[in-house]
Each structure stands twice: as structure tokens, then as C-alpha cells.
Short mmCIF file of C-alpha atoms in Angstrom, two decimals:
data_model
loop_
_atom_site.label_atom_id
_atom_site.label_comp_id
_atom_site.label_asym_id
_atom_site.label_seq_id
_atom_site.Cartn_x
_atom_site.Cartn_y
_atom_site.Cartn_z
CA MET A 733 73.18 72.75 -52.80
CA ALA A 734 76.25 70.66 -52.24
CA LYS A 735 77.15 69.76 -48.71
CA GLU A 736 80.36 71.34 -47.57
CA PRO A 737 83.12 68.93 -46.80
CA GLN A 738 83.56 68.21 -43.09
CA THR A 739 86.74 68.52 -41.26
CA PRO A 740 88.11 65.47 -39.45
CA PHE A 741 87.06 66.97 -36.20
CA GLU A 742 83.45 67.40 -37.33
CA GLU A 743 83.33 63.81 -38.60
CA GLU A 744 84.57 62.55 -35.25
CA VAL A 745 81.88 64.58 -33.38
CA GLU A 746 79.11 63.22 -35.69
CA ARG A 747 80.27 59.62 -35.19
CA ALA A 748 80.23 60.07 -31.42
CA GLU A 749 76.69 61.44 -31.56
CA ARG A 750 75.50 58.43 -33.60
CA ASP A 751 77.04 55.98 -31.15
CA GLY A 752 75.46 57.74 -28.24
CA GLU A 753 71.85 57.36 -29.58
CA PRO A 754 69.80 54.78 -27.57
CA GLN A 755 69.14 51.48 -29.40
CA SER A 756 65.65 49.87 -29.30
CA GLU A 757 65.64 46.69 -27.10
CA PRO A 758 62.98 43.97 -26.85
CA VAL A 759 60.35 44.47 -24.16
CA GLU A 760 60.51 42.05 -21.22
CA GLY A 761 56.97 40.70 -21.92
CA GLU A 762 57.82 39.97 -25.51
CA LEU A 763 60.87 37.95 -24.41
CA GLU A 764 58.77 35.84 -22.04
CA GLU A 765 56.16 35.13 -24.73
CA ALA A 766 58.85 34.09 -27.17
CA ASP A 767 60.48 31.79 -24.62
CA ALA A 768 57.11 30.26 -23.70
CA ALA A 769 56.23 29.63 -27.35
CA LYS A 770 59.59 28.02 -28.01
CA ALA A 771 59.27 25.84 -24.90
CA ALA A 772 55.75 24.80 -25.97
CA GLU A 773 57.00 23.84 -29.41
CA GLU A 774 59.83 21.81 -27.90
CA THR A 775 57.43 20.08 -25.43
CA ALA A 776 54.97 19.23 -28.21
CA ALA A 777 57.76 17.80 -30.32
CA ASP A 778 59.06 15.72 -27.40
CA ALA A 779 55.54 14.48 -26.59
CA GLU A 780 54.95 13.48 -30.21
CA ASN A 781 58.26 11.62 -30.31
CA LEU A 782 57.42 9.78 -27.07
CA ALA A 783 53.80 9.05 -28.04
CA GLU A 784 54.68 6.99 -31.11
CA PRO A 785 56.74 4.26 -29.36
CA GLU A 786 54.32 4.17 -26.42
CA ALA A 787 51.38 3.61 -28.78
CA GLU A 788 53.24 0.76 -30.47
CA VAL A 789 54.02 -0.84 -27.11
CA LEU A 790 50.39 -0.53 -26.00
CA ALA A 791 49.10 -1.99 -29.28
CA ALA A 792 51.48 -4.94 -28.97
CA ARG A 793 50.39 -5.50 -25.36
CA VAL A 794 46.70 -5.42 -26.32
CA GLU A 795 47.29 -7.96 -29.08
CA GLU A 796 49.20 -10.20 -26.66
CA LEU A 797 46.39 -10.02 -24.09
CA GLU A 798 43.74 -10.81 -26.72
CA GLN A 799 45.71 -13.86 -27.87
CA SER A 800 46.16 -15.02 -24.27
CA LEU A 801 42.42 -14.60 -23.64
CA ALA A 802 41.56 -16.64 -26.74
CA GLU A 803 43.91 -19.44 -25.65
CA THR A 804 42.43 -19.42 -22.15
CA LYS A 805 38.90 -19.67 -23.54
CA ASP A 806 39.93 -22.57 -25.78
CA GLN A 807 41.55 -24.40 -22.87
CA ALA A 808 38.46 -23.85 -20.74
CA LEU A 809 36.18 -25.23 -23.46
CA ARG A 810 38.41 -28.27 -23.93
CA ALA A 811 38.50 -28.91 -20.18
CA ALA A 812 34.71 -28.64 -19.95
CA ALA A 813 34.24 -31.04 -22.88
CA GLU A 814 36.70 -33.53 -21.38
CA ALA A 815 34.95 -33.36 -18.00
CA GLN A 816 31.60 -33.98 -19.69
CA ASN A 817 33.01 -36.99 -21.58
CA ILE A 818 34.46 -38.43 -18.38
CA ARG A 819 31.14 -37.97 -16.58
CA ARG A 820 29.25 -39.59 -19.47
CA ARG A 821 31.63 -42.57 -19.56
CA ALA A 822 31.33 -42.98 -15.80
CA GLU A 823 27.54 -42.96 -16.05
CA GLN A 824 27.67 -45.55 -18.84
CA ASP A 825 30.01 -47.76 -16.79
CA VAL A 826 27.72 -47.54 -13.78
CA ASP A 827 24.69 -48.32 -15.93
CA LYS A 828 26.44 -51.33 -17.49
CA ALA A 829 27.57 -52.57 -14.09
CA ARG A 830 24.01 -52.29 -12.80
CA LYS A 831 22.49 -54.02 -15.82
CA PHE A 832 24.96 -56.87 -16.08
CA ALA A 833 25.88 -57.45 -12.43
CA LEU A 834 23.58 -60.51 -12.46
CA GLU A 835 25.04 -62.03 -15.62
CA ARG A 836 27.22 -64.53 -13.79
CA PHE A 837 24.38 -65.46 -11.44
CA VAL A 838 21.99 -65.94 -14.37
CA LYS A 839 24.45 -68.28 -16.08
CA GLU A 840 24.60 -70.39 -12.93
CA LEU A 841 20.81 -70.42 -12.62
CA LEU A 842 20.02 -71.48 -16.20
CA PRO A 843 20.97 -75.17 -15.70
CA VAL A 844 18.40 -75.29 -12.88
CA VAL A 845 15.74 -73.95 -15.27
CA ASP A 846 16.80 -76.51 -17.90
CA SER A 847 16.46 -79.34 -15.37
CA LEU A 848 12.99 -78.24 -14.31
CA GLU A 849 11.84 -78.03 -17.95
CA LYS A 850 13.21 -81.50 -18.73
CA ALA A 851 11.65 -82.95 -15.60
CA LEU A 852 8.28 -81.47 -16.54
CA ASP A 853 8.52 -82.81 -20.12
CA ALA A 854 9.55 -86.26 -18.88
CA MET A 855 6.53 -86.67 -16.62
CA GLN A 856 3.95 -88.98 -18.16
CA GLU A 857 0.27 -88.38 -18.12
CA GLY A 858 -0.02 -90.95 -15.37
CA ALA A 859 2.36 -89.10 -13.07
CA ASP A 860 1.09 -87.66 -9.84
CA GLU A 861 -0.77 -84.43 -10.63
CA THR A 862 0.38 -82.76 -7.45
CA HIS A 863 3.97 -83.51 -8.36
CA ARG A 864 3.52 -82.06 -11.86
CA GLU A 865 1.91 -78.90 -10.50
CA GLY A 866 4.74 -78.45 -8.01
CA VAL A 867 7.41 -78.70 -10.69
CA ALA A 868 5.46 -76.40 -13.04
CA MET A 869 4.98 -73.81 -10.31
CA THR A 870 8.66 -73.91 -9.37
CA LEU A 871 9.65 -73.44 -13.03
CA LYS A 872 7.23 -70.53 -13.43
CA MET A 873 8.62 -68.81 -10.35
CA GLN A 874 12.16 -69.18 -11.68
CA LEU A 875 11.22 -67.74 -15.06
CA ASP A 876 9.30 -64.85 -13.45
CA VAL A 877 12.34 -63.89 -11.38
CA LEU A 878 14.58 -63.98 -14.47
CA THR A 879 12.10 -61.83 -16.41
CA LYS A 880 11.92 -59.33 -13.54
CA PHE A 881 15.66 -58.73 -13.80
CA GLY A 882 15.77 -58.29 -17.57
CA VAL A 883 16.35 -61.89 -18.73
CA GLU A 884 14.55 -62.91 -21.94
CA THR A 885 14.22 -66.30 -23.59
CA VAL A 886 15.52 -66.97 -27.12
CA GLU A 887 13.25 -69.52 -28.87
CA PRO A 888 13.85 -69.03 -32.61
CA GLU A 889 11.99 -72.04 -34.05
CA GLY A 890 10.76 -71.18 -37.57
CA GLU A 891 12.94 -68.04 -37.73
CA PRO A 892 16.01 -67.44 -39.94
CA PHE A 893 19.26 -68.61 -38.39
CA ASP A 894 21.14 -65.78 -36.66
CA PRO A 895 24.74 -66.65 -35.70
CA GLN A 896 24.77 -63.85 -33.12
CA TYR A 897 22.08 -65.56 -31.01
CA HIS A 898 21.95 -69.14 -32.32
CA GLU A 899 24.39 -72.04 -32.30
CA ALA A 900 23.81 -74.61 -35.04
CA MET A 901 24.13 -78.15 -33.73
CA ALA A 902 23.13 -79.83 -37.02
CA MET A 903 22.15 -79.08 -40.63
CA VAL A 904 19.24 -81.15 -41.99
CA PRO A 905 17.90 -81.10 -45.58
CA ASN A 906 14.27 -80.00 -45.62
CA PRO A 907 12.49 -79.13 -48.88
CA GLU A 908 9.54 -77.65 -46.99
CA LEU A 909 11.60 -74.87 -45.37
CA GLU A 910 13.81 -72.12 -46.68
CA PRO A 911 17.52 -72.89 -46.26
CA ASN A 912 19.04 -71.63 -42.98
CA THR A 913 15.74 -71.77 -41.13
CA VAL A 914 15.68 -72.98 -37.51
CA MET A 915 13.83 -76.32 -37.56
CA GLU A 916 14.16 -77.26 -33.93
CA VAL A 917 15.37 -75.70 -30.67
CA MET A 918 17.37 -78.23 -28.71
CA GLN A 919 18.14 -75.79 -25.86
CA LYS A 920 16.74 -72.32 -25.27
CA GLY A 921 18.95 -69.30 -25.36
CA TYR A 922 18.84 -66.32 -22.99
CA VAL A 923 19.74 -62.62 -23.14
CA LEU A 924 20.22 -60.21 -20.22
CA ASN A 925 19.20 -56.63 -21.02
CA GLY A 926 19.95 -57.26 -24.68
CA ARG A 927 23.31 -58.96 -24.09
CA LEU A 928 23.61 -62.62 -25.01
CA VAL A 929 24.08 -64.86 -21.98
CA ARG A 930 23.69 -68.21 -23.75
CA PRO A 931 23.00 -68.90 -27.43
CA ALA A 932 20.12 -71.12 -28.42
CA MET A 933 21.23 -74.56 -29.62
CA VAL A 934 19.31 -75.26 -32.82
CA VAL A 935 18.92 -77.55 -35.83
CA VAL A 936 19.03 -75.63 -39.12
CA SER A 937 17.49 -76.57 -42.45
CA GLN A 938 19.45 -76.76 -45.65
CA ALA A 939 18.47 -77.17 -49.28
CA ALA A 940 17.60 -80.72 -50.29
CA SER A 941 20.21 -82.29 -52.54
#
């Protein structure tokens, strides 16, 4: 059945009734939950944005500290090695000073030994026996003292010529010996703890022409 047309007055009354109906509004609890959720989302977003640059800064700082630690360790190792080298060199210098402190004194004493040896060789069989024994005993005491302090005699007769320890005074042809063999020792040589103090003066053989 068709609805009867309304008069303007009836339309106005119906519109007023519709406007007067109560509208549904959000509950207060629902508003708070929505606000809290939105705030949480914003906080999480802000935290994520802040976390990225902070993590990069921390990573860079860690790398810097690791590099600094490695450099410090390297410097410490170098310093320890240098200290050990200095200590070793100092010990070697002290040892050399101890071993060769008498070198100058030995050089001054060797002419005395040479004189005693020549005097003993020059004495004839008819010389006073007491005199000979006195000279021989004095020479032996001198040589014992030198030996006690690390002095050794170089007597290379019959050995190959060694320019480090021998000084050739003459070259003599000798078919019975190999060339460059020490034929005669004119003056003994001496070494102090392995270091040459005085070379032996020698006569060296050469091939017969």
C-alpha cells in the first residue's frame, strides 16, 4: 500500500525526531586503550629509530678499542724484546770486559817470558845447575799464572800456516814438506780466551823450484 504523502508540517516533525535520537559514543575505556596502543606504537618506532644509530656508534667504539688494544700489545712486546736485547748486550759487554781485562797486562808480561826462555836456552851444560833450576822454576811459574787466567801458547811447528794466528817471517823451499807448512817457530804466539794477543812468528815452507 502506497505511503500517503506527508505535509510539510509532518516532515518537519519527523526530522526533529530523528535529530533528537541519542547517537552512540565511544566508551571511555575503549578510548584509553586506543590511546595507549597508539602511544606504544609511537614509542616502539622511536626506540627502533634511536637503536640503529646507537648500535653503529657502539660497534665503531668496540672496533676502535680492539685496534687500540692490539697496538698496545704490539708495543709491549717490542719493548720487552728491546729490554731483553739490551740486557743481553750488557751481559756480553761485562763478560768481554772480564775476559779481556788482562789483555794489556799479558802483552807487557810476554817479553819477560821470552827473556826467561832465551836465558834458559842459552845456558850451557856446564852452567851452574842451581842457576838453571831457578830460571826454569821462574819460567814455569810465569806460564802457570798465564794459563790460570786463560792465556794459551801458539806453537804451530809442523802445522799449516794460518794467517789469523801466524806471522810469516820467511819463506824457505823445502821438498820434504807441503807448501805453506810452518817449518820453524821463531817466537811463540799467545791467545787470551780465544782472542789473539800476539801472533807466532814463523818460517813457512814453499815448493822447491
